[in-house]
Tab-separated table of C-alpha atoms in Angstrom:
chain	number	residue	atom	x	y	z
A	11	MET	CA	-70.809	-24.912	77.423
A	12	THR	CA	-72.466	-22.495	79.874
A	13	VAL	CA	-69.080	-20.887	80.572
A	14	LEU	CA	-68.167	-20.068	76.957
A	15	GLN	CA	-68.810	-16.703	75.232
A	16	PRO	CA	-67.618	-17.014	71.601
A	17	GLY	CA	-67.605	-14.420	68.857
A	18	TYR	CA	-67.980	-15.244	65.179
A	19	GLU	CA	-67.255	-13.941	61.686
A	20	GLY	CA	-69.892	-12.431	59.415
A	21	ALA	CA	-73.145	-10.501	59.587
A	22	SER	CA	-75.556	-13.449	59.834
A	23	ALA	CA	-75.986	-15.856	62.726
A	24	PRO	CA	-74.124	-19.078	61.864
A	25	ASP	CA	-76.074	-22.341	62.077
A	26	TRP	CA	-73.423	-23.930	64.285
A	27	LEU	CA	-73.751	-21.119	66.838
A	28	LEU	CA	-77.545	-21.393	66.885
A	29	ARG	CA	-77.245	-25.161	67.417
A	30	ALA	CA	-74.718	-24.640	70.219
A	31	LEU	CA	-77.066	-22.211	71.969
A	32	GLY	CA	-79.805	-24.814	71.751
A	33	GLU	CA	-77.394	-27.325	73.310
A	34	GLY	CA	-76.690	-25.045	76.274
A	35	LEU	CA	-74.012	-22.577	75.167
A	36	GLY	CA	-74.171	-19.877	77.828
A	37	GLY	CA	-73.518	-16.789	75.740
A	38	LEU	CA	-71.681	-15.022	72.957
A	39	VAL	CA	-69.982	-11.716	72.172
A	40	LEU	CA	-70.930	-9.419	69.305
A	41	PHE	CA	-68.652	-7.154	67.253
A	42	ALA	CA	-69.280	-4.519	64.591
A	43	ARG	CA	-68.605	-7.138	61.892
A	44	ASN	CA	-71.758	-8.948	63.044
A	45	GLU	CA	-73.989	-5.907	62.434
A	46	PRO	CA	-75.569	-6.305	65.875
A	47	GLY	CA	-79.154	-5.306	66.563
A	48	GLU	CA	-82.392	-6.504	68.125
A	49	GLN	CA	-83.362	-8.752	65.210
A	50	LEU	CA	-80.068	-10.647	65.401
A	51	VAL	CA	-80.231	-10.996	69.183
A	52	GLN	CA	-83.766	-12.381	68.948
A	53	ARG	CA	-82.454	-15.231	66.776
A	54	PHE	CA	-80.085	-16.158	69.597
A	55	ARG	CA	-82.791	-15.800	72.241
A	56	ALA	CA	-85.070	-18.119	70.279
A	57	GLU	CA	-82.486	-20.876	70.802
A	58	ASN	CA	-81.516	-19.959	74.373
A	59	PRO	CA	-83.622	-17.235	76.063
A	60	GLY	CA	-81.106	-16.945	78.914
A	61	ALA	CA	-77.983	-16.555	76.793
A	62	VAL	CA	-75.604	-13.827	77.969
A	63	VAL	CA	-75.263	-11.639	74.881
A	64	ALA	CA	-72.224	-9.389	75.399
A	65	ILE	CA	-70.728	-6.466	73.497
A	66	ASP	CA	-67.942	-3.855	73.843
A	67	GLU	CA	-69.848	-0.574	73.784
A	68	GLU	CA	-67.545	1.721	75.731
A	69	GLY	CA	-68.404	4.893	73.826
A	70	GLY	CA	-65.735	6.992	72.127
A	71	ALA	CA	-63.236	5.030	70.070
A	72	VAL	CA	-64.583	1.609	71.096
A	73	THR	CA	-68.067	1.199	69.687
A	74	ARG	CA	-69.729	-1.763	67.997
A	75	LEU	CA	-73.231	-0.401	67.438
A	76	GLU	CA	-72.144	2.918	65.891
A	77	VAL	CA	-68.890	2.028	64.198
A	78	THR	CA	-69.800	3.367	60.742
A	79	SER	CA	-70.933	6.802	61.951
A	80	GLY	CA	-68.791	7.152	65.075
A	81	SER	CA	-70.100	7.027	68.624
A	82	SER	CA	-72.795	9.348	69.966
A	83	PHE	CA	-70.722	9.568	73.166
A	84	PRO	CA	-67.235	11.058	73.547
A	85	GLY	CA	-65.558	8.279	75.570
A	86	ASN	CA	-64.112	7.943	79.041
A	87	ARG	CA	-61.172	10.354	78.866
A	88	ALA	CA	-63.462	13.177	77.767
A	89	LEU	CA	-65.837	12.402	80.637
A	90	GLY	CA	-62.924	12.410	83.068
A	91	VAL	CA	-61.749	15.789	81.755
A	92	VAL	CA	-65.209	17.256	82.373
A	93	ASP	CA	-65.302	15.468	85.756
A	94	ASP	CA	-69.052	15.702	86.272
A	95	VAL	CA	-70.227	12.356	87.659
A	96	ALA	CA	-73.877	13.181	86.978
A	97	LEU	CA	-72.988	13.698	83.308
A	98	THR	CA	-71.075	10.402	83.218
A	99	GLU	CA	-74.051	8.591	84.716
A	100	ARG	CA	-76.332	10.158	82.078
A	101	VAL	CA	-73.987	8.945	79.334
A	102	GLY	CA	-73.831	5.470	80.885
A	103	ARG	CA	-77.617	5.359	81.037
A	104	GLN	CA	-77.940	6.255	77.359
A	105	ILE	CA	-75.409	3.593	76.384
A	106	GLY	CA	-77.408	1.171	78.532
A	107	ARG	CA	-80.592	2.318	76.768
A	108	MET	CA	-79.072	1.519	73.352
A	109	LEU	CA	-78.162	-1.965	74.551
A	110	ALA	CA	-81.573	-2.463	76.165
A	111	GLU	CA	-83.217	-1.672	72.824
A	112	ALA	CA	-81.143	-4.447	71.232
A	113	ASP	CA	-81.829	-6.844	74.170
A	114	ILE	CA	-78.090	-7.160	74.917
A	115	THR	CA	-77.347	-8.598	78.363
A	116	LEU	CA	-73.848	-7.403	79.172
A	117	ASN	CA	-71.685	-4.432	78.258
A	118	TYR	CA	-67.955	-5.206	78.492
A	119	ALA	CA	-67.469	-1.692	79.887
A	120	PRO	CA	-66.328	0.517	81.522
A	121	SER	CA	-62.567	0.486	81.397
A	122	ALA	CA	-61.659	0.972	85.063
A	123	ASP	CA	-57.945	1.180	84.248
A	124	VAL	CA	-55.985	4.109	85.658
A	125	ASN	CA	-53.960	5.398	82.687
A	126	ALA	CA	-50.901	6.129	84.816
A	127	ASN	CA	-48.481	5.755	81.895
A	128	PRO	CA	-48.994	8.304	79.079
A	129	ALA	CA	-47.111	5.921	76.740
A	130	ASN	CA	-49.807	3.248	77.150
A	131	PRO	CA	-50.605	2.003	73.627
A	132	VAL	CA	-53.986	0.367	74.231
A	133	ILE	CA	-55.816	2.152	77.076
A	134	GLY	CA	-55.170	5.888	76.678
A	135	VAL	CA	-58.470	7.706	76.047
A	136	ARG	CA	-60.392	4.559	77.026
A	137	SER	CA	-59.523	5.409	80.652
A	138	PHE	CA	-61.270	8.139	82.632
A	139	GLY	CA	-57.844	9.510	83.528
A	140	PRO	CA	-54.492	9.132	85.283
A	141	THR	CA	-55.523	9.122	88.971
A	142	ALA	CA	-57.297	6.551	91.118
A	143	GLY	CA	-59.849	8.934	92.616
A	144	LEU	CA	-60.966	10.311	89.262
A	145	VAL	CA	-61.267	6.868	87.678
A	146	SER	CA	-63.051	5.441	90.718
A	147	ARG	CA	-65.833	8.015	90.852
A	148	HIS	CA	-66.499	7.893	87.121
A	149	THR	CA	-66.380	4.090	87.033
A	150	VAL	CA	-69.129	4.071	89.655
A	151	ALA	CA	-71.166	6.667	87.755
A	152	TYR	CA	-70.859	4.746	84.474
A	153	VAL	CA	-71.789	1.432	86.135
A	154	ASN	CA	-74.794	3.070	87.808
A	155	GLY	CA	-75.891	4.516	84.466
A	156	VAL	CA	-75.655	1.262	82.498
A	157	GLN	CA	-77.112	-0.965	85.219
A	158	GLY	CA	-79.785	1.602	86.011
A	159	ALA	CA	-80.960	0.958	82.449
A	160	GLY	CA	-81.258	-2.759	83.217
A	161	VAL	CA	-78.097	-3.929	81.430
A	162	ALA	CA	-75.132	-5.524	83.215
A	163	ALA	CA	-71.845	-3.594	83.277
A	164	CYS	CA	-68.341	-5.081	83.368
A	165	ALA	CA	-65.364	-3.284	84.913
A	166	LYS	CA	-62.114	-4.078	83.079
A	167	HIS	CA	-59.171	-4.977	82.842
A	168	PHE	CA	-58.466	-6.361	86.349
A	169	PRO	CA	-56.076	-5.762	88.096
A	170	GLY	CA	-55.426	-2.719	85.872
A	171	HIS	CA	-53.967	-2.267	82.366
A	172	GLY	CA	-53.106	1.415	82.795
A	173	ASP	CA	-49.377	1.260	83.564
A	174	THR	CA	-48.194	-0.772	80.576
A	175	VAL	CA	-46.235	-0.031	77.414
A	176	THR	CA	-47.400	-3.203	75.615
A	177	ASP	CA	-50.747	-3.935	73.958
A	178	SER	CA	-51.999	-7.300	75.261
A	179	HIS	CA	-53.516	-7.990	71.841
A	180	LEU	CA	-49.929	-8.318	70.588
A	181	ALA	CA	-47.805	-9.548	73.526
A	182	LEU	CA	-47.865	-10.043	77.291
A	183	PRO	CA	-47.606	-6.704	79.150
A	184	THR	CA	-45.865	-6.524	82.503
A	185	VAL	CA	-47.024	-4.184	85.258
A	186	HIS	CA	-43.925	-3.213	87.234
A	187	ALA	CA	-45.550	-2.040	90.445
A	188	SER	CA	-45.349	-3.044	94.091
A	189	ARG	CA	-48.363	-4.444	95.914
A	190	GLU	CA	-48.546	-1.151	97.771
A	191	LEU	CA	-48.679	0.890	94.554
A	192	LEU	CA	-51.252	-1.467	93.042
A	193	ALA	CA	-53.420	-1.111	96.146
A	194	GLU	CA	-53.113	2.677	96.070
A	195	ARG	CA	-53.394	3.281	92.315
A	196	ASP	CA	-54.871	0.386	90.300
A	197	LEU	CA	-57.266	-1.442	92.599
A	198	PRO	CA	-59.452	1.434	93.951
A	199	PRO	CA	-61.632	1.713	90.803
A	200	PHE	CA	-62.381	-2.014	90.982
A	201	ARG	CA	-63.131	-1.766	94.701
A	202	ALA	CA	-65.454	1.133	93.910
A	203	ALA	CA	-67.176	-0.810	91.110
A	204	ILE	CA	-67.699	-3.778	93.419
A	205	GLY	CA	-69.129	-1.441	96.046
A	206	ALA	CA	-71.525	-0.091	93.411
A	207	GLY	CA	-72.737	-3.619	92.637
A	208	VAL	CA	-71.099	-4.145	89.245
A	209	ARG	CA	-72.362	-7.475	87.895
A	210	SER	CA	-69.207	-8.487	86.041
A	211	ILE	CA	-65.442	-7.907	85.964
A	212	MET	CA	-63.098	-8.707	83.065
A	213	SER	CA	-59.592	-9.988	83.696
A	214	GLY	CA	-56.617	-8.418	81.979
A	215	HIS	CA	-53.954	-10.536	80.283
A	216	LEU	CA	-51.227	-8.915	82.368
A	217	LEU	CA	-48.153	-10.212	84.152
A	218	VAL	CA	-48.013	-8.549	87.574
A	219	PRO	CA	-44.911	-9.951	89.298
A	220	ALA	CA	-45.810	-8.397	92.659
A	221	LEU	CA	-48.940	-10.596	92.654
A	222	ASP	CA	-47.832	-13.622	90.619
A	223	PRO	CA	-44.408	-13.710	88.947
A	224	SER	CA	-45.175	-16.694	86.706
A	225	MET	CA	-48.721	-16.449	85.304
A	226	PRO	CA	-50.781	-13.704	83.629
A	227	ALA	CA	-53.597	-12.437	85.848
A	228	THR	CA	-56.264	-14.270	83.812
A	229	LEU	CA	-54.600	-17.601	84.607
A	230	SER	CA	-53.553	-16.816	88.182
A	231	ARG	CA	-55.508	-18.141	91.142
A	232	THR	CA	-53.590	-15.677	93.317
A	233	VAL	CA	-55.033	-12.749	91.343
A	234	MET	CA	-58.472	-14.034	90.337
A	235	THR	CA	-59.490	-15.879	93.506
A	236	GLU	CA	-57.309	-14.758	96.410
A	237	LEU	CA	-57.207	-11.071	95.487
A	238	LEU	CA	-60.412	-10.376	93.554
A	239	ARG	CA	-62.720	-12.842	95.314
A	240	GLY	CA	-61.039	-12.925	98.700
A	241	GLU	CA	-59.606	-9.481	99.440
A	242	LEU	CA	-61.947	-7.390	97.286
A	243	GLY	CA	-65.032	-9.533	97.895
A	244	PHE	CA	-66.316	-9.777	94.329
A	245	ASP	CA	-68.930	-12.492	93.853
A	246	GLY	CA	-70.266	-11.624	90.393
A	247	MET	CA	-69.365	-13.095	87.026
A	248	LEU	CA	-65.671	-12.922	86.157
A	249	VAL	CA	-64.959	-13.072	82.416
A	250	THR	CA	-61.659	-13.267	80.544
A	251	ASP	CA	-60.507	-10.789	77.981
A	252	ALA	CA	-60.486	-12.499	74.566
A	253	ILE	CA	-58.295	-15.590	74.799
A	254	GLU	CA	-56.966	-15.359	71.246
A	255	MET	CA	-55.004	-12.241	72.257
A	256	ARG	CA	-51.275	-12.941	71.947
A	257	ALA	CA	-50.606	-12.154	75.603
A	258	VAL	CA	-51.956	-15.605	76.489
A	259	ALA	CA	-52.354	-17.295	73.094
A	260	ALA	CA	-48.566	-17.363	72.674
A	261	MET	CA	-48.321	-19.441	75.871
A	262	PHE	CA	-51.027	-22.104	75.593
A	263	THR	CA	-53.681	-23.591	73.318
A	264	PRO	CA	-57.213	-22.138	73.597
A	265	GLY	CA	-58.393	-25.226	75.472
A	266	GLU	CA	-55.558	-24.995	77.979
A	267	ILE	CA	-56.154	-21.273	78.486
A	268	ALA	CA	-59.830	-21.977	79.218
A	269	VAL	CA	-59.002	-24.750	81.692
A	270	ARG	CA	-56.358	-22.684	83.476
A	271	ALA	CA	-58.598	-19.606	83.625
A	272	LEU	CA	-61.485	-21.597	85.079
A	273	GLY	CA	-59.121	-23.163	87.588
A	274	ALA	CA	-57.890	-19.701	88.553
A	275	GLY	CA	-61.445	-18.606	89.380
A	276	VAL	CA	-62.795	-17.169	86.117
A	277	ASP	CA	-66.420	-17.971	85.263
A	278	ALA	CA	-66.753	-17.165	81.550
A	279	ILE	CA	-64.310	-17.563	78.670
A	280	CYS	CA	-64.492	-14.879	75.981
A	281	VAL	CA	-63.298	-16.136	72.591
A	282	GLY	CA	-63.390	-13.122	70.297
A	283	LEU	CA	-63.373	-15.101	67.067
A	284	SER	CA	-64.554	-18.713	67.020
A	285	THR	CA	-65.475	-21.410	64.568
A	286	GLU	CA	-67.580	-24.498	65.193
A	287	ARG	CA	-64.418	-26.560	65.436
A	288	SER	CA	-62.584	-24.247	67.849
A	289	LEU	CA	-65.641	-23.884	70.100
A	290	TYR	CA	-66.049	-27.634	70.535
A	291	GLU	CA	-62.308	-28.141	70.963
A	292	ILE	CA	-62.413	-25.773	73.939
A	293	ARG	CA	-65.474	-27.533	75.333
A	294	ASP	CA	-63.776	-30.925	74.950
A	295	ALA	CA	-60.631	-29.643	76.685
A	296	ILE	CA	-62.712	-28.515	79.666
A	297	VAL	CA	-64.536	-31.856	79.840
A	298	ALA	CA	-61.230	-33.758	79.621
A	299	ALA	CA	-59.724	-31.617	82.391
A	300	VAL	CA	-62.661	-32.383	84.693
A	301	ARG	CA	-62.429	-36.118	83.944
A	302	ALA	CA	-58.689	-36.080	84.606
A	303	GLY	CA	-59.126	-34.250	87.901
A	304	VAL	CA	-57.184	-31.195	86.638
A	305	LEU	CA	-60.285	-28.991	86.977
A	306	SER	CA	-62.752	-29.795	89.734
A	307	GLU	CA	-66.372	-30.387	88.862
A	308	GLU	CA	-67.314	-28.096	91.755
A	309	ARG	CA	-65.295	-25.188	90.283
A	310	LEU	CA	-66.920	-25.638	86.882
A	311	ALA	CA	-70.377	-25.795	88.472
A	312	GLU	CA	-69.619	-22.634	90.461
A	313	ALA	CA	-68.548	-20.837	87.274
A	314	ALA	CA	-71.678	-21.918	85.411
A	315	ALA	CA	-73.842	-20.809	88.339
A	316	ARG	CA	-72.348	-17.304	88.208
A	317	VAL	CA	-73.062	-17.060	84.463
A	318	LEU	CA	-76.645	-18.162	85.089
A	319	ALA	CA	-76.922	-15.694	87.992
A	320	LEU	CA	-75.990	-12.814	85.688
A	321	SER	CA	-78.541	-14.013	83.149
A	322	GLY	CA	-81.160	-14.208	85.903
A	323	TRP	CA	-80.326	-10.680	87.070
A	324	TYR	CA	-80.841	-9.385	83.530
A	325	ASP	CA	-84.170	-11.174	83.270
A	326	ARG	CA	-85.366	-9.441	86.446
A	327	GLN	CA	-84.505	-5.946	85.135
A	328	SER	CA	-87.123	-5.809	82.354
A	329	ALA	CA	-88.998	-2.959	84.055
A	330	LEU	CA	-85.795	-0.882	84.239
A	331	ARG	CA	-85.097	-1.510	80.562
A	332	GLU	CA	-88.629	-0.544	79.607
A	333	LYS	CA	-88.280	2.710	81.539
A	334	ALA	CA	-84.845	3.404	80.016
A	335	ARG	CA	-86.117	2.896	76.452
A	336	ALA	CA	-88.507	5.792	77.008
A	337	ASP	CA	-85.835	7.969	78.642
A	338	VAL	CA	-84.175	9.363	75.522
A	339	ASP	CA	-81.504	11.985	76.309
A	340	ARG	CA	-80.292	12.700	72.773
A	341	GLY	CA	-78.120	15.704	73.503
A	342	VAL	CA	-76.061	14.297	76.355
A	343	GLY	CA	-73.193	12.976	74.228
A	344	LEU	CA	-72.696	16.243	72.361
A	345	ASP	CA	-73.023	18.212	75.607
A	346	ALA	CA	-70.254	16.091	77.099
A	347	ALA	CA	-68.066	16.405	74.006
A	348	ARG	CA	-68.411	20.202	73.989
A	349	ALA	CA	-67.603	20.414	77.691
A	350	ALA	CA	-64.500	18.238	77.231
A	351	LEU	CA	-62.819	20.411	74.583
A	352	THR	CA	-59.478	21.852	75.682
A	353	THR	CA	-58.382	24.800	73.571
A	354	THR	CA	-55.289	26.984	73.204
A	355	GLY	CA	-55.081	29.947	70.855
A	356	THR	CA	-57.837	31.018	68.503
A	357	ALA	CA	-59.232	29.923	65.168
A	358	SER	CA	-62.102	30.966	62.964
A	359	LEU	CA	-62.424	28.957	59.788
A	360	THR	CA	-64.577	30.729	57.225
A	361	ARG	CA	-63.672	28.690	54.145
A	362	ALA	CA	-63.049	25.048	53.371
A	363	PRO	CA	-59.722	23.839	54.795
A	364	LEU	CA	-57.285	21.105	53.843
A	365	VAL	CA	-57.481	18.493	56.607
A	366	VAL	CA	-54.340	16.391	56.987
A	367	GLU	CA	-54.963	13.265	59.043
A	368	VAL	CA	-51.687	12.139	60.550
A	369	ASN	CA	-52.524	8.451	60.695
A	370	THR	CA	-51.133	6.900	63.882
A	371	ARG	CA	-53.116	3.673	63.449
A	372	LEU	CA	-55.446	3.032	66.328
A	373	ASN	CA	-54.948	-0.022	68.556
A	374	LYS	CA	-56.626	-3.390	68.037
A	375	ALA	CA	-59.425	-2.708	70.499
A	376	VAL	CA	-60.742	-0.144	68.007
A	377	ASP	CA	-62.577	-1.379	64.929
A	378	PRO	CA	-60.457	-0.389	61.907
A	379	SER	CA	-63.430	1.231	60.163
A	380	THR	CA	-64.044	3.695	63.026
A	381	PRO	CA	-63.762	7.238	61.576
A	382	THR	CA	-62.040	10.105	63.409
A	383	GLY	CA	-64.823	12.209	61.945
A	384	ILE	CA	-63.114	15.633	61.909
A	385	THR	CA	-63.117	15.961	58.110
A	386	ALA	CA	-66.780	14.956	57.814
A	387	ALA	CA	-67.824	17.338	60.597
A	388	LEU	CA	-65.931	20.246	59.043
A	389	GLY	CA	-67.227	19.338	55.581
A	390	ALA	CA	-70.809	19.553	56.845
A	391	LEU	CA	-70.163	23.145	57.944
A	392	LEU	CA	-67.685	24.123	55.200
A	393	PRO	CA	-68.471	22.291	51.932
A	394	GLY	CA	-65.386	21.599	49.879
A	395	THR	CA	-63.271	20.538	52.853
A	396	GLU	CA	-60.636	18.119	51.546
A	397	ARG	CA	-58.888	15.313	53.415
A	398	VAL	CA	-55.401	13.898	52.953
A	399	GLN	CA	-54.444	10.823	54.996
A	400	MET	CA	-50.758	10.479	55.839
A	401	GLU	CA	-49.225	7.101	56.441
A	402	PRO	CA	-47.258	6.666	59.687
A	403	GLU	CA	-43.973	8.587	59.478
A	404	GLY	CA	-44.921	9.757	55.994
A	405	GLU	CA	-44.414	13.168	54.406
A	406	LEU	CA	-46.711	16.147	54.693
A	407	PRO	CA	-48.587	17.015	51.491
A	408	PRO	CA	-47.839	20.339	49.777
A	409	PHE	CA	-49.863	23.225	51.170
A	410	ASP	CA	-51.677	25.797	49.036
A	411	ASP	CA	-53.486	28.930	50.180
A	412	ARG	CA	-56.249	27.017	52.013
A	413	PRO	CA	-56.346	26.903	55.813
A	414	VAL	CA	-54.635	23.752	57.132
A	415	VAL	CA	-55.992	21.555	59.923
A	416	LEU	CA	-53.751	18.758	61.215
A	417	VAL	CA	-55.629	15.923	62.938
A	418	VAL	CA	-53.382	13.846	65.186
A	419	HIS	CA	-53.980	11.173	67.810
A	420	ASP	CA	-51.913	10.670	70.965
A	421	ALA	CA	-49.153	13.103	70.009
A	422	ALA	CA	-47.756	12.591	73.526
A	423	ARG	CA	-46.935	8.983	72.573
A	424	HIS	CA	-45.369	9.497	69.149
A	425	SER	CA	-42.225	11.551	68.570
A	426	TRP	CA	-42.711	11.392	64.784
A	427	VAL	CA	-46.180	12.919	65.165
A	428	ARG	CA	-44.746	15.796	67.204
A	429	GLU	CA	-42.010	16.259	64.581
A	430	THR	CA	-44.641	16.288	61.814
A	431	VAL	CA	-46.605	18.954	63.650
A	432	ALA	CA	-43.429	21.010	64.166
A	433	ARG	CA	-42.623	20.855	60.422
A	434	ALA	CA	-46.151	21.925	59.524
A	435	VAL	CA	-46.028	24.851	61.955
A	436	GLN	CA	-42.673	25.910	60.519
A	437	VAL	CA	-44.129	26.018	56.998
A	438	ARG	CA	-47.525	27.409	58.038
A	439	PRO	CA	-47.461	29.112	61.465
A	440	GLU	CA	-51.245	29.577	61.294
A	441	VAL	CA	-51.864	25.807	61.115
A	442	ILE	CA	-54.606	24.432	63.387
A	443	VAL	CA	-53.868	21.228	65.329
A	444	VAL	CA	-56.629	18.914	66.579
A	445	ASP	CA	-55.534	16.058	68.856
A	446	THR	CA	-58.131	13.337	69.417
A	447	GLY	CA	-56.085	11.496	72.050
A	448	ILE	CA	-53.491	12.130	74.761
A	449	PRO	CA	-51.996	15.452	73.644
A	450	ALA	CA	-48.485	16.858	73.556
A	451	ALA	CA	-47.719	20.503	74.375
A	452	PRO	CA	-49.881	22.897	72.331
A	453	ALA	CA	-48.551	23.839	68.894
A	454	GLY	CA	-49.894	25.924	66.029
A	455	ALA	CA	-52.016	29.048	65.981
A	456	ALA	CA	-54.819	27.049	67.562
A	457	HIS	CA	-54.570	23.723	69.409
A	458	LEU	CA	-57.724	21.798	70.162
A	459	VAL	CA	-57.982	18.541	72.136
A	460	THR	CA	-61.144	16.422	71.976
A	461	HIS	CA	-59.813	13.738	74.366
A	462	GLY	CA	-61.497	11.061	72.277
A	463	ILE	CA	-62.643	9.812	68.905
A	464	SER	CA	-66.378	9.962	68.280
A	465	ARG	CA	-68.933	11.569	66.023
A	466	VAL	CA	-69.895	14.056	68.749
A	467	SER	CA	-66.267	14.898	69.573
A	468	ALA	CA	-65.686	15.711	65.900
A	469	GLN	CA	-68.858	17.798	65.776
A	470	ALA	CA	-67.856	19.743	68.886
A	471	ALA	CA	-64.415	20.423	67.400
A	472	ALA	CA	-65.871	21.577	64.059
A	473	GLU	CA	-68.307	23.899	65.817
A	474	TRP	CA	-65.481	25.508	67.811
A	475	LEU	CA	-63.282	25.920	64.739
A	476	THR	CA	-66.035	27.644	62.748
A	477	ARG	CA	-67.722	29.649	65.495
């Protein structure tokens, strides 16, 4: 059970999970639905002080600790746009400080993917950018920031989820790249993270035919052991992306996925949503595979040892965490968000606008309750601001004499969003467009790009629009 990291439903710690920790379960993963915090984590630690408590706290659109308010940090794409590695390290340190305060062991971040394909539906603003050099230097800075605060970082999604047009939550993406292109474009950020001493790497559920034409990377010994362990020299804890994602769940049962991943060289199995029954079914499948000689006892022991090594590393960093807790840098997220703004044209809102949110539905890595925040930020400065949420490919609302602000996300990826913007500009040439993702060509009297979804990105945008 040392190699399993399950998630669970609900805000309170389930009895079955507490019992499993007492029996030797090696860790767990927390989501926003669990209302994570220090008090909850202490319940887990009471059962197993060395449990690896993990969370996805990337900043920007992917936050678990600040999902109701929006993140205090603008996210990777914004940091890449600013391209100040000292600033990225400061942000990473503050994210690490938040996790240290909650006694969380491992941050499933940063995304070290090079977003080489602007049509990518799941990485996008979660990546530092579209080039290997940019992503490499900011991956290192982020890792140094988080781990400098005494919390383990995790570079993901190996060998790189950036050049895909499929979301692995929904189906198996294929990366159509030669070994040479992978080595030049996708692998450098992971090499850089390993060089920086990253404690963990997460596998991506990706089919990469140039490496293994038959198995997703998570289940491929060629990718996990020969490439990552052998060629790149990584000896830390290797964890799967959540195994209930359709990319692998459509191929095998959870137990078989766990056995195959462990056999491929993975050390920890992340199960994003578990029950008591499913957890023990996976455990029993692993035990049966060892007894049948399908999975060697030595490989399982090696995996467990790497999980315990990460836990031991965390235990030894208590002085760093104590120092980080006192090192509060409250303004860094807003500073970064302001620096990341990309603007075209001019705007000066002096009265409450109508904000039309063109709802492109964020991907499954983003908690559905995460707010874009633009309306709230404008409303704080201009009381009476009204919001209308459009459904995908829906119709624009009627405009009156109020200023109009269109909030879009990833206009570069959605032709219907670009068409909606064009219709709005035709009706109201003075419309203001705010893109929170990967933008299309500027449109409207003013075009503002935040390069991410967060509370601070929204605040920075509202400040600029009302300056």
